[in-house]
Short mmCIF file of C-alpha atoms and ligand atoms in Angstrom, two decimals:
data_model
loop_
_atom_site.label_atom_id
_atom_site.label_comp_id
_atom_site.label_asym_id
_atom_site.label_seq_id
_atom_site.Cartn_x
_atom_site.Cartn_y
_atom_site.Cartn_z
CA MET A 1 86.22 -5.80 -102.93
CA ALA A 2 82.59 -6.78 -102.68
CA LYS A 3 80.43 -3.90 -101.56
CA ALA A 4 78.05 -4.54 -98.68
CA LYS A 5 74.58 -4.71 -100.12
CA MET A 6 72.39 -1.90 -98.78
CA THR A 7 68.66 -2.21 -98.59
CA THR A 8 66.06 0.31 -97.58
CA VAL A 9 63.34 -0.64 -95.14
CA PHE A 10 60.67 1.34 -93.42
CA TYR A 11 59.97 0.95 -89.71
CA CYS A 12 57.01 2.06 -87.66
CA GLN A 13 58.38 4.29 -84.87
CA ASN A 14 55.57 3.19 -82.63
CA CYS A 15 55.46 -0.59 -82.81
CA GLY A 16 58.51 -1.50 -84.89
CA HIS A 17 56.48 -2.94 -87.80
CA GLU A 18 58.75 -3.47 -90.82
CA SER A 19 57.73 -2.77 -94.39
CA ALA A 20 59.40 -2.60 -97.81
CA LYS A 21 57.57 0.59 -98.74
CA TRP A 22 56.36 3.69 -96.97
CA MET A 23 52.80 3.63 -95.66
CA GLY A 24 50.62 6.33 -94.20
CA GLN A 25 49.02 4.08 -91.62
CA CYS A 26 50.80 1.27 -89.84
CA PRO A 27 49.00 -2.07 -90.30
CA GLY A 28 50.47 -3.23 -86.97
CA CYS A 29 49.31 -0.56 -84.56
CA ARG A 30 47.01 1.59 -86.77
CA GLU A 31 48.98 4.75 -85.99
CA TRP A 32 49.35 7.38 -88.71
CA ASN A 33 52.59 8.87 -90.03
CA THR A 34 54.89 6.71 -87.98
CA PHE A 35 57.00 5.13 -90.76
CA VAL A 36 60.63 6.20 -91.13
CA GLU A 37 63.12 5.12 -93.75
CA GLU A 38 66.27 3.27 -92.72
CA LYS A 39 69.14 1.85 -94.71
CA ILE A 40 70.56 -1.44 -93.52
CA SER A 41 73.37 -3.51 -94.96
CA ALA A 42 72.25 -7.07 -95.51
CA LYS A 43 74.38 -9.63 -93.68
CA THR A 44 75.40 -12.60 -95.79
CA ALA A 45 77.59 -14.37 -93.26
CA ALA A 46 77.28 -18.15 -92.97
CA PRO A 47 75.70 -19.52 -89.76
CA SER A 48 78.35 -19.49 -87.04
CA LEU A 49 77.40 -22.86 -85.44
CA THR A 50 77.59 -26.36 -86.89
CA ALA A 51 74.55 -28.64 -86.79
CA LYS A 52 76.04 -30.60 -83.84
CA GLU A 53 76.75 -27.44 -81.83
CA ARG A 54 73.25 -26.19 -82.49
CA ARG A 55 71.76 -29.45 -81.30
CA GLU A 56 73.79 -29.40 -78.08
CA ALA A 57 73.02 -25.76 -77.33
CA GLY A 58 69.30 -26.33 -77.76
CA THR A 59 68.77 -29.03 -75.11
CA PRO A 60 65.56 -28.31 -73.19
CA ALA A 61 65.68 -28.62 -69.39
CA ARG A 62 63.11 -29.91 -66.87
CA LEU A 63 61.70 -27.37 -64.43
CA SER A 64 62.99 -29.48 -61.53
CA GLU A 65 66.52 -29.44 -62.97
CA ILE A 66 66.83 -25.68 -62.85
CA ALA A 67 68.87 -24.58 -59.85
CA LEU A 68 67.90 -21.27 -58.31
CA LYS A 69 71.18 -20.24 -56.78
CA ASP A 70 71.09 -16.68 -58.04
CA GLU A 71 67.60 -15.85 -56.98
CA GLU A 72 68.71 -13.53 -54.23
CA ARG A 73 68.26 -9.88 -55.06
CA MET A 74 70.83 -7.14 -54.74
CA SER A 75 69.65 -4.28 -52.58
CA THR A 76 70.33 -0.81 -53.96
CA HIS A 77 70.20 0.57 -50.39
CA MET A 78 67.59 3.03 -51.61
CA ARG A 79 64.35 1.75 -50.11
CA GLU A 80 62.17 3.62 -52.58
CA LEU A 81 63.97 2.13 -55.57
CA ASP A 82 64.04 -1.37 -54.08
CA ARG A 83 60.30 -1.19 -53.55
CA VAL A 84 59.62 -0.29 -57.19
CA LEU A 85 61.96 -3.05 -58.38
CA GLY A 86 60.05 -5.56 -56.24
CA GLY A 87 62.67 -5.96 -53.50
CA GLY A 88 66.00 -5.22 -55.19
CA ILE A 89 67.84 -5.87 -58.44
CA VAL A 90 67.47 -9.37 -59.88
CA PRO A 91 70.87 -10.54 -61.21
CA GLY A 92 70.86 -10.69 -65.01
CA SER A 93 67.88 -8.40 -65.46
CA LEU A 94 67.49 -5.59 -67.95
CA ILE A 95 65.91 -2.46 -66.55
CA LEU A 96 64.81 0.48 -68.69
CA VAL A 97 64.60 3.88 -67.00
CA GLY A 98 62.72 6.52 -68.98
CA GLY A 99 62.01 10.16 -68.20
CA ASP A 100 62.14 13.75 -69.40
CA PRO A 101 65.53 15.38 -69.87
CA GLY A 102 66.91 16.83 -66.65
CA ILE A 103 64.51 14.92 -64.42
CA GLY A 104 67.39 13.10 -62.69
CA LYS A 105 67.90 9.74 -64.41
CA SER A 106 71.70 10.01 -64.53
CA THR A 107 71.77 11.25 -60.94
CA LEU A 108 69.62 8.36 -59.72
CA LEU A 109 71.71 5.76 -61.49
CA LEU A 110 75.00 7.23 -60.31
CA GLN A 111 73.62 7.01 -56.79
CA VAL A 112 72.76 3.36 -57.42
CA CYS A 113 76.40 2.89 -58.53
CA ARG A 114 77.61 4.54 -55.35
CA HIS A 115 75.60 2.24 -53.11
CA MET A 116 76.43 -0.88 -55.09
CA ALA A 117 80.13 -0.02 -55.07
CA ALA A 118 79.97 0.48 -51.30
CA ASP A 119 78.66 -3.10 -51.17
CA ARG A 120 81.90 -4.24 -52.86
CA ARG A 121 80.15 -5.00 -56.11
CA LYS A 122 81.78 -4.28 -59.42
CA VAL A 123 79.94 -1.49 -61.20
CA LEU A 124 80.47 -0.12 -64.70
CA TYR A 125 78.92 3.19 -65.73
CA ILE A 126 78.97 3.70 -69.49
CA SER A 127 78.06 7.16 -70.67
CA GLY A 128 77.53 8.25 -74.23
CA GLU A 129 76.36 11.68 -73.17
CA GLU A 130 78.82 13.09 -70.70
CA SER A 131 82.61 13.21 -70.45
CA LEU A 132 84.49 11.57 -67.59
CA LYS A 133 85.10 15.00 -66.07
CA GLN A 134 81.42 15.87 -66.14
CA ILE A 135 80.57 12.61 -64.39
CA LYS A 136 83.26 13.31 -61.80
CA ILE A 137 81.74 16.74 -61.08
CA ARG A 138 78.34 15.12 -60.56
CA ALA A 139 79.84 12.37 -58.43
CA ASN A 140 81.51 14.97 -56.20
CA ARG A 141 78.09 16.34 -55.34
CA LEU A 142 76.84 12.92 -54.34
CA GLY A 143 79.58 12.04 -51.86
CA GLU A 144 82.39 9.51 -51.50
CA PHE A 145 82.71 6.66 -54.01
CA GLU A 146 84.40 3.29 -53.51
CA ASP A 147 87.01 2.15 -56.00
CA SER A 148 84.93 -0.66 -57.47
CA LEU A 149 83.09 1.81 -59.71
CA PHE A 150 84.50 2.07 -63.21
CA LEU A 151 83.56 4.67 -65.79
CA LEU A 152 83.68 4.51 -69.57
CA CYS A 153 82.73 7.11 -72.18
CA GLU A 154 81.83 5.13 -75.26
CA THR A 155 79.05 4.79 -77.79
CA ASN A 156 80.41 1.99 -79.97
CA LEU A 157 78.55 -1.22 -79.10
CA GLY A 158 81.41 -3.44 -80.25
CA ILE A 159 83.82 -1.84 -77.78
CA ILE A 160 81.23 -1.82 -74.99
CA GLU A 161 80.45 -5.50 -75.50
CA GLU A 162 84.14 -6.41 -75.39
CA THR A 163 84.73 -4.29 -72.26
CA MET A 164 81.80 -5.87 -70.47
CA ARG A 165 82.88 -9.40 -71.34
CA HIS A 166 86.40 -8.67 -70.14
CA HIS A 167 85.42 -6.71 -67.06
CA ARG A 168 82.40 -8.79 -65.94
CA PRO A 169 80.64 -6.17 -63.79
CA ASP A 170 77.77 -7.06 -61.43
CA VAL A 171 75.83 -3.98 -62.48
CA THR A 172 76.16 -1.92 -65.66
CA ILE A 173 74.57 1.43 -66.47
CA ILE A 174 74.03 2.49 -70.08
CA ASP A 175 73.38 6.22 -70.36
CA SER A 176 71.64 6.40 -72.84
CA ILE A 177 70.42 3.81 -75.34
CA GLN A 178 69.78 6.52 -77.94
CA THR A 179 73.50 7.36 -78.17
CA MET A 180 74.72 3.79 -78.77
CA TYR A 181 75.49 2.53 -82.26
CA GLN A 182 76.42 -0.73 -83.94
CA GLU A 183 78.86 -0.38 -86.84
CA THR A 184 77.14 -3.00 -88.96
CA VAL A 185 73.89 -1.04 -88.90
CA SER A 186 74.25 2.01 -91.08
CA SER A 187 71.43 4.17 -89.74
CA ALA A 188 72.12 6.96 -87.25
CA PRO A 189 72.28 6.40 -83.44
CA GLY A 190 68.85 6.78 -81.90
CA SER A 191 67.07 5.37 -84.95
CA VAL A 192 64.69 2.47 -84.60
CA SER A 193 67.05 -0.20 -85.89
CA GLN A 194 70.01 1.06 -83.84
CA VAL A 195 67.98 1.17 -80.63
CA ARG A 196 66.63 -2.29 -81.29
CA GLU A 197 70.04 -3.70 -82.14
CA ALA A 198 71.64 -2.13 -79.07
CA THR A 199 68.93 -3.45 -76.76
CA ASN A 200 69.39 -6.88 -78.27
CA VAL A 201 73.12 -6.79 -77.52
CA PHE A 202 72.46 -5.80 -73.90
CA LEU A 203 69.80 -8.48 -73.58
CA GLN A 204 72.30 -11.14 -74.68
CA LEU A 205 74.93 -9.77 -72.29
CA ALA A 206 72.55 -9.61 -69.33
CA LYS A 207 71.20 -13.11 -69.80
CA GLY A 208 74.56 -14.60 -70.80
CA MET A 209 76.79 -13.06 -68.14
CA GLY A 210 74.28 -12.51 -65.37
CA THR A 211 75.12 -8.81 -65.11
CA SER A 212 72.18 -6.52 -64.37
CA ILE A 213 71.90 -3.66 -66.82
CA PHE A 214 70.14 -0.36 -66.32
CA ILE A 215 69.36 1.34 -69.64
CA VAL A 216 68.46 5.02 -69.76
CA GLY A 217 65.94 5.88 -72.46
CA HIS A 218 64.84 9.33 -73.58
CA VAL A 219 61.15 9.96 -73.86
CA THR A 220 59.25 11.48 -76.76
CA LYS A 221 56.83 14.33 -76.32
CA GLU A 222 54.01 11.80 -75.98
CA GLY A 223 55.81 10.53 -72.88
CA THR A 224 56.92 7.09 -74.05
CA VAL A 225 60.50 5.95 -74.54
CA ALA A 226 61.77 7.10 -77.94
CA GLY A 227 62.28 4.31 -80.43
CA PRO A 228 60.08 1.35 -81.07
CA ARG A 229 57.66 -0.01 -78.55
CA VAL A 230 59.48 -3.33 -78.89
CA LEU A 231 62.15 -1.88 -76.62
CA GLU A 232 59.68 -2.05 -73.75
CA HIS A 233 58.79 -5.62 -74.69
CA MET A 234 62.40 -6.77 -74.70
CA VAL A 235 63.43 -5.56 -71.26
CA ASP A 236 62.38 -7.12 -67.93
CA THR A 237 61.45 -3.95 -66.14
CA VAL A 238 60.32 -0.51 -67.34
CA LEU A 239 60.49 2.38 -64.90
CA TYR A 240 59.44 5.94 -65.56
CA PHE A 241 60.90 8.81 -63.63
CA GLU A 242 58.43 11.67 -63.55
CA GLY A 243 57.55 14.81 -61.68
CA ASP A 244 57.20 18.51 -62.11
CA ARG A 245 60.54 19.95 -63.14
CA HIS A 246 59.80 23.12 -61.19
CA ALA A 247 59.05 21.20 -58.02
CA SER A 248 61.73 19.24 -56.23
CA TYR A 249 60.00 15.90 -55.79
CA ARG A 250 60.27 13.05 -58.30
CA ILE A 251 58.22 9.90 -58.65
CA LEU A 252 59.59 6.61 -59.92
CA ARG A 253 56.82 4.48 -61.33
CA GLY A 254 56.98 0.88 -62.50
CA VAL A 255 55.17 0.32 -65.83
CA LYS A 256 56.29 -3.25 -66.37
CA ASN A 257 58.05 -5.63 -64.02
CA ARG A 258 58.68 -9.30 -64.62
CA PHE A 259 59.89 -9.69 -61.03
CA GLY A 260 57.39 -7.70 -59.02
CA SER A 261 54.27 -5.59 -58.86
CA THR A 262 53.85 -2.56 -61.12
CA ASN A 263 51.66 -0.69 -58.68
CA GLU A 264 54.42 0.56 -56.46
CA ILE A 265 55.91 4.01 -56.68
CA GLY A 266 59.06 5.50 -55.21
CA VAL A 267 59.15 9.12 -54.08
CA PHE A 268 62.35 11.16 -54.12
CA GLU A 269 63.32 14.74 -53.57
CA MET A 270 66.04 16.43 -55.63
CA GLN A 271 68.44 18.14 -53.27
CA GLU A 272 71.86 19.76 -53.49
CA GLN A 273 73.54 16.39 -52.88
CA GLY A 274 71.44 14.35 -55.26
CA LEU A 275 68.17 12.51 -54.73
CA ALA A 276 66.93 11.93 -51.21
CA GLU A 277 64.23 9.40 -50.40
CA VAL A 278 60.89 10.71 -49.16
CA VAL A 279 59.81 8.33 -46.42
CA ASN A 280 56.49 10.02 -45.69
CA PRO A 281 55.02 11.23 -49.02
CA SER A 282 51.74 12.38 -47.43
CA GLU A 283 53.57 14.90 -45.28
CA PHE A 284 55.40 16.12 -48.35
CA MET A 285 52.24 16.44 -50.43
CA LEU A 286 50.31 18.32 -47.75
CA ASP A 287 53.10 20.80 -47.10
CA GLY A 288 51.81 24.35 -47.58
CA LYS A 289 48.11 23.48 -47.54
CA PRO A 290 46.10 26.68 -46.94
CA GLU A 291 43.85 26.89 -43.88
CA GLY A 292 40.25 27.98 -44.02
CA ALA A 293 40.23 28.35 -47.82
CA SER A 294 37.19 27.36 -49.83
CA GLY A 295 37.61 24.77 -52.57
CA SER A 296 40.29 22.77 -50.79
CA ILE A 297 39.99 19.26 -49.38
CA VAL A 298 42.32 16.35 -48.71
CA SER A 299 41.84 12.96 -50.33
CA CYS A 300 43.78 9.73 -50.38
CA SER A 301 45.03 7.59 -53.22
CA MET A 302 46.51 4.11 -53.01
CA GLU A 303 49.80 3.79 -54.83
CA GLY A 304 50.33 0.07 -54.69
CA THR A 305 50.26 -0.83 -51.04
CA ARG A 306 50.92 2.70 -49.90
CA PRO A 307 48.26 5.31 -49.13
CA ILE A 308 49.23 8.87 -50.07
CA LEU A 309 47.28 11.90 -48.90
CA PHE A 310 47.20 14.98 -51.09
CA GLU A 311 45.20 18.17 -51.44
CA ILE A 312 42.57 18.75 -54.12
CA GLN A 313 41.98 22.39 -55.00
CA ALA A 314 39.09 23.73 -57.05
CA LEU A 315 38.28 27.22 -58.22
CA VAL A 316 34.85 27.93 -59.65
CA CYS A 317 34.09 31.47 -60.82
CA ARG A 318 31.73 33.25 -63.18
CA THR A 319 32.91 33.12 -66.79
CA ASN A 320 33.68 36.25 -68.78
CA PHE A 321 33.00 34.57 -72.07
CA GLY A 322 30.00 32.76 -73.51
CA PHE A 323 31.80 29.47 -73.31
CA PRO A 324 32.97 28.40 -69.83
CA ARG A 325 36.54 27.20 -69.38
CA ARG A 326 37.25 23.93 -67.63
CA GLN A 327 40.71 22.77 -66.68
CA ALA A 328 42.10 19.84 -64.72
CA ILE A 329 45.73 19.55 -63.62
CA GLY A 330 46.90 16.20 -62.29
CA THR A 331 43.70 14.31 -62.99
CA ASP A 332 41.47 13.32 -65.89
CA PHE A 333 39.77 16.33 -67.48
CA ASN A 334 36.79 14.26 -68.66
CA ARG A 335 36.26 12.87 -65.18
CA VAL A 336 36.05 16.42 -63.79
CA ASN A 337 33.48 17.34 -66.46
CA LEU A 338 31.47 14.25 -65.58
CA LEU A 339 31.52 15.08 -61.86
CA MET A 340 30.36 18.64 -62.61
CA ALA A 341 27.48 17.25 -64.66
CA VAL A 342 26.52 14.98 -61.74
CA LEU A 343 26.62 17.98 -59.36
CA GLU A 344 24.37 19.99 -61.70
CA LYS A 345 21.82 17.28 -62.25
CA ARG A 346 21.73 15.52 -58.85
CA VAL A 347 22.45 18.38 -56.47
CA GLY A 348 21.19 21.29 -58.54
CA LEU A 349 24.38 23.39 -58.54
CA GLN A 350 24.02 25.59 -61.61
CA MET A 351 27.57 25.84 -62.91
CA SER A 352 26.94 26.09 -66.65
CA ASP A 353 28.03 29.73 -66.67
CA CYS A 354 31.09 29.14 -64.51
CA ASP A 355 34.74 28.54 -65.28
CA ALA A 356 36.14 25.66 -63.24
CA TYR A 357 39.73 24.72 -62.47
CA VAL A 358 40.77 21.63 -60.55
CA ASN A 359 44.33 21.08 -59.37
CA LEU A 360 45.98 18.28 -57.43
CA ALA A 361 48.49 20.26 -55.38
CA GLY A 362 52.04 18.96 -55.33
CA GLY A 363 51.96 17.90 -58.97
CA MET A 364 50.76 14.31 -58.42
CA ARG A 365 48.97 12.65 -61.32
CA ILE A 366 46.12 10.44 -60.13
CA SER A 367 43.41 8.72 -62.11
CA GLU A 368 41.95 6.55 -59.35
CA PRO A 369 38.13 6.98 -59.09
CA ALA A 370 38.42 6.98 -55.28
CA ILE A 371 39.26 10.69 -55.42
CA ASP A 372 35.88 11.55 -57.05
CA LEU A 373 34.23 12.50 -53.78
CA GLY A 374 37.10 14.83 -52.91
CA ILE A 375 36.91 16.54 -56.31
CA ALA A 376 33.13 16.96 -56.11
CA MET A 377 33.31 18.41 -52.59
CA ALA A 378 36.13 20.79 -53.55
CA ILE A 379 34.14 22.05 -56.54
CA ALA A 380 30.96 22.52 -54.47
CA SER A 381 32.90 24.25 -51.69
CA SER A 382 34.42 26.71 -54.13
CA PHE A 383 31.08 27.30 -55.90
CA LYS A 384 29.35 28.08 -52.61
CA ASN A 385 32.46 29.85 -51.33
CA ARG A 386 32.27 27.96 -48.06
CA PRO A 387 35.45 26.46 -46.67
CA LEU A 388 35.51 22.85 -45.53
CA ASP A 389 36.89 21.82 -42.17
CA ASP A 390 40.70 21.74 -42.41
CA LYS A 391 41.01 18.40 -40.70
CA THR A 392 38.63 16.55 -43.03
CA ALA A 393 39.59 13.98 -45.64
CA ALA A 394 37.14 12.53 -48.17
CA PHE A 395 37.37 9.48 -50.41
CA GLY A 396 34.81 7.58 -52.48
CA GLU A 397 33.81 6.91 -56.06
CA ILE A 398 30.83 8.73 -57.55
CA GLY A 399 28.43 7.10 -60.01
CA LEU A 400 26.30 8.83 -62.64
CA SER A 401 23.17 8.67 -60.48
CA GLY A 402 25.01 10.62 -57.81
CA GLU A 403 25.55 7.56 -55.60
CA VAL A 404 28.78 7.21 -53.61
CA ARG A 405 30.22 3.78 -54.33
CA GLY A 406 32.55 1.65 -52.26
CA ILE A 407 36.32 1.72 -52.69
CA SER A 408 39.10 -0.69 -51.82
CA MET A 409 41.53 -0.57 -48.88
CA ILE A 410 39.41 1.81 -46.87
CA GLU A 411 41.17 0.96 -43.60
CA GLN A 412 44.63 1.83 -44.87
CA ARG A 413 43.35 5.17 -46.14
CA ILE A 414 41.70 6.02 -42.83
CA GLN A 415 44.79 4.94 -40.92
CA GLU A 416 46.99 7.24 -43.00
CA ALA A 417 44.59 10.16 -42.51
CA VAL A 418 44.53 9.57 -38.75
CA LYS A 419 48.31 9.32 -38.69
CA MET A 420 48.54 12.72 -40.37
CA GLY A 421 46.25 14.28 -37.77
CA PHE A 422 42.90 14.34 -39.59
CA THR A 423 39.89 14.22 -37.30
CA THR A 424 37.07 13.54 -39.78
CA CYS A 425 36.92 11.10 -42.67
CA ILE A 426 34.05 11.12 -45.15
CA ILE A 427 33.76 7.70 -46.75
CA PRO A 428 31.19 5.68 -48.73
CA LYS A 429 28.42 4.35 -46.46
CA VAL A 430 28.85 0.82 -47.80
CA CYS A 431 32.42 0.79 -46.48
CA LEU A 432 31.43 1.70 -42.91
CA ARG A 433 31.21 -1.90 -41.73
CA GLN A 434 34.77 -2.61 -42.84
CA VAL A 435 36.14 0.07 -40.52
CA LYS A 436 37.32 -1.16 -37.18
CA ASN A 437 37.47 1.30 -34.33
CA LYS A 438 41.07 0.59 -33.51
CA ASN A 439 42.18 1.97 -36.87
CA ALA A 440 40.04 5.05 -36.72
CA GLY A 441 41.28 6.13 -33.28
CA ASP A 442 39.44 9.26 -32.14
CA ALA A 443 38.54 10.32 -35.67
CA ARG A 444 34.93 10.77 -36.68
CA ILE A 445 33.99 8.52 -39.61
CA ILE A 446 31.01 9.72 -41.63
CA GLY A 447 29.43 7.42 -44.21
CA VAL A 448 27.65 9.04 -47.15
CA SER A 449 25.53 7.21 -49.72
CA SER A 450 24.99 10.02 -52.22
CA VAL A 451 26.62 13.27 -53.35
CA GLN A 452 23.68 15.09 -51.79
CA ASP A 453 24.62 13.63 -48.37
CA ALA A 454 28.15 14.88 -48.85
CA MET A 455 26.93 18.35 -49.84
CA ASP A 456 24.92 18.58 -46.62
CA LEU A 457 28.22 18.32 -44.75
CA ILE A 458 29.57 21.49 -46.34
CA ILE A 459 28.88 24.05 -43.68
P1 TYD B 501 70.23 14.56 -64.56
O1 TYD B 501 70.46 13.40 -63.68
O2 TYD B 501 71.36 15.07 -65.35
O3 TYD B 501 69.00 14.33 -65.49
P2 TYD B 501 68.79 13.35 -66.73
O4 TYD B 501 69.92 12.39 -66.74
O5 TYD B 501 67.45 12.74 -66.44
O6 TYD B 501 68.74 14.22 -67.93
O7 TYD B 501 69.59 15.68 -63.62
C1 TYD B 501 70.05 16.86 -63.60
C2 TYD B 501 69.27 17.86 -62.82
O8 TYD B 501 69.30 17.63 -61.44
C3 TYD B 501 69.98 19.13 -63.08
O9 TYD B 501 69.05 20.09 -63.53
C4 TYD B 501 70.62 19.50 -61.80
C5 TYD B 501 69.88 18.75 -60.77
N1 TYD B 501 70.72 18.25 -59.68
C6 TYD B 501 70.50 18.68 -58.40
O10 TYD B 501 69.62 19.50 -58.15
N2 TYD B 501 71.27 18.19 -57.37
C7 TYD B 501 72.26 17.27 -57.60
O11 TYD B 501 72.93 16.85 -56.64
C8 TYD B 501 72.49 16.83 -58.93
C9 TYD B 501 73.58 15.83 -59.22
C10 TYD B 501 71.71 17.33 -59.93
MG1 MG B 502 71.40 12.17 -68.17
#
């Protein structure tokens, strides 16, 4: 019997670049130490289609000839998820869901199954990680399930492909891509070539059968989905499920979406009976805000079309060492350093012998420059040990000369602050003319043009 010919290739874990020999630096993405060895058996099968069949299959179509009968989206009945997906699941789409272990990916997707099944849609949940009994235990926590949900514990791609073709589900869940393996590829499940092969199979199935497939992907310690980057290129939508594991809220963020905007986020709370949607994230983020404490102020960030209020906390204290410590949780460390330098130079706050800690309470991660003014005011308030008014929110970008620059969507931010009961908003002076009185209500709107102006407001 002829032995399958095995060849060794090296793949870059980061970008999927293929090479015949090992290299220290990848020529594709310039990353170091990313090449791994994989053995693959070379396929020598003859092409499966005849020339005539190939010609017929490859007939191009005119744009006007394409009928859009399937363009309607399937609602998941979870508003937060629908929003991130751009209005629901597009039939035939491939959606990758990444996130840390234990963050709630399987729970979220089982809940999607529950809602889709209640809609009389055929759903297939394929798990390579848990047994049927384990899934049943989880399902019992989530509530009643309709009978149109089917479960399968399998990791062999051949069997899965056959089952899907036979069963023709509307929605399929693959939990997780790193456990799936193709027999013809000899490397271990989770390796670059297996992950790529498996994704390819699901891509063909999704586009060919029109079933929508959710793929769970594990993340590496750098926070990207394990396996080659090409995985993210192949799928239609990439969602990341993130949040502090010690806190109960979770954020679903779109990183790529061929059918919608990637700015939107979905906010959930992990409860006893699974994930609950958080309809008013600002209220959630401001829960437990201290009153009358120095170094605390509320700011507002736009997540897509949605304004979210959150608390910025700063603690500035004299250092015990020669070298002051600086730490930022939830925002960019370098940005905090830059703002401290601006405060030293433009306002004259001498903080070179002080430790400084900045924290966005609630565990949000925000890099929008519109929160600069809030950070600067929190730092100054802590340094001077003077509390800011509890009902004040501040938003604006700060430039290197200490000027407060304009920001976008000022009205939505003010509206959200007013809705949450804030009575004073400190905003960039240049934005004042965009504010209409009807949005501000009774709130006092103060325009500042420099950091110095803002400092004068700290009692
Ligand atoms: P899971 O969905 O298994 O995470 P992943 O698939 O991302 O690894 O999430 C499991 C965590 O969620 C686990 O620590 C228990 C918790 N959990 C709840 O708090 N309530 C629930 O109703 C369920 C099902 C899980
Ligand atoms: Mg899981």
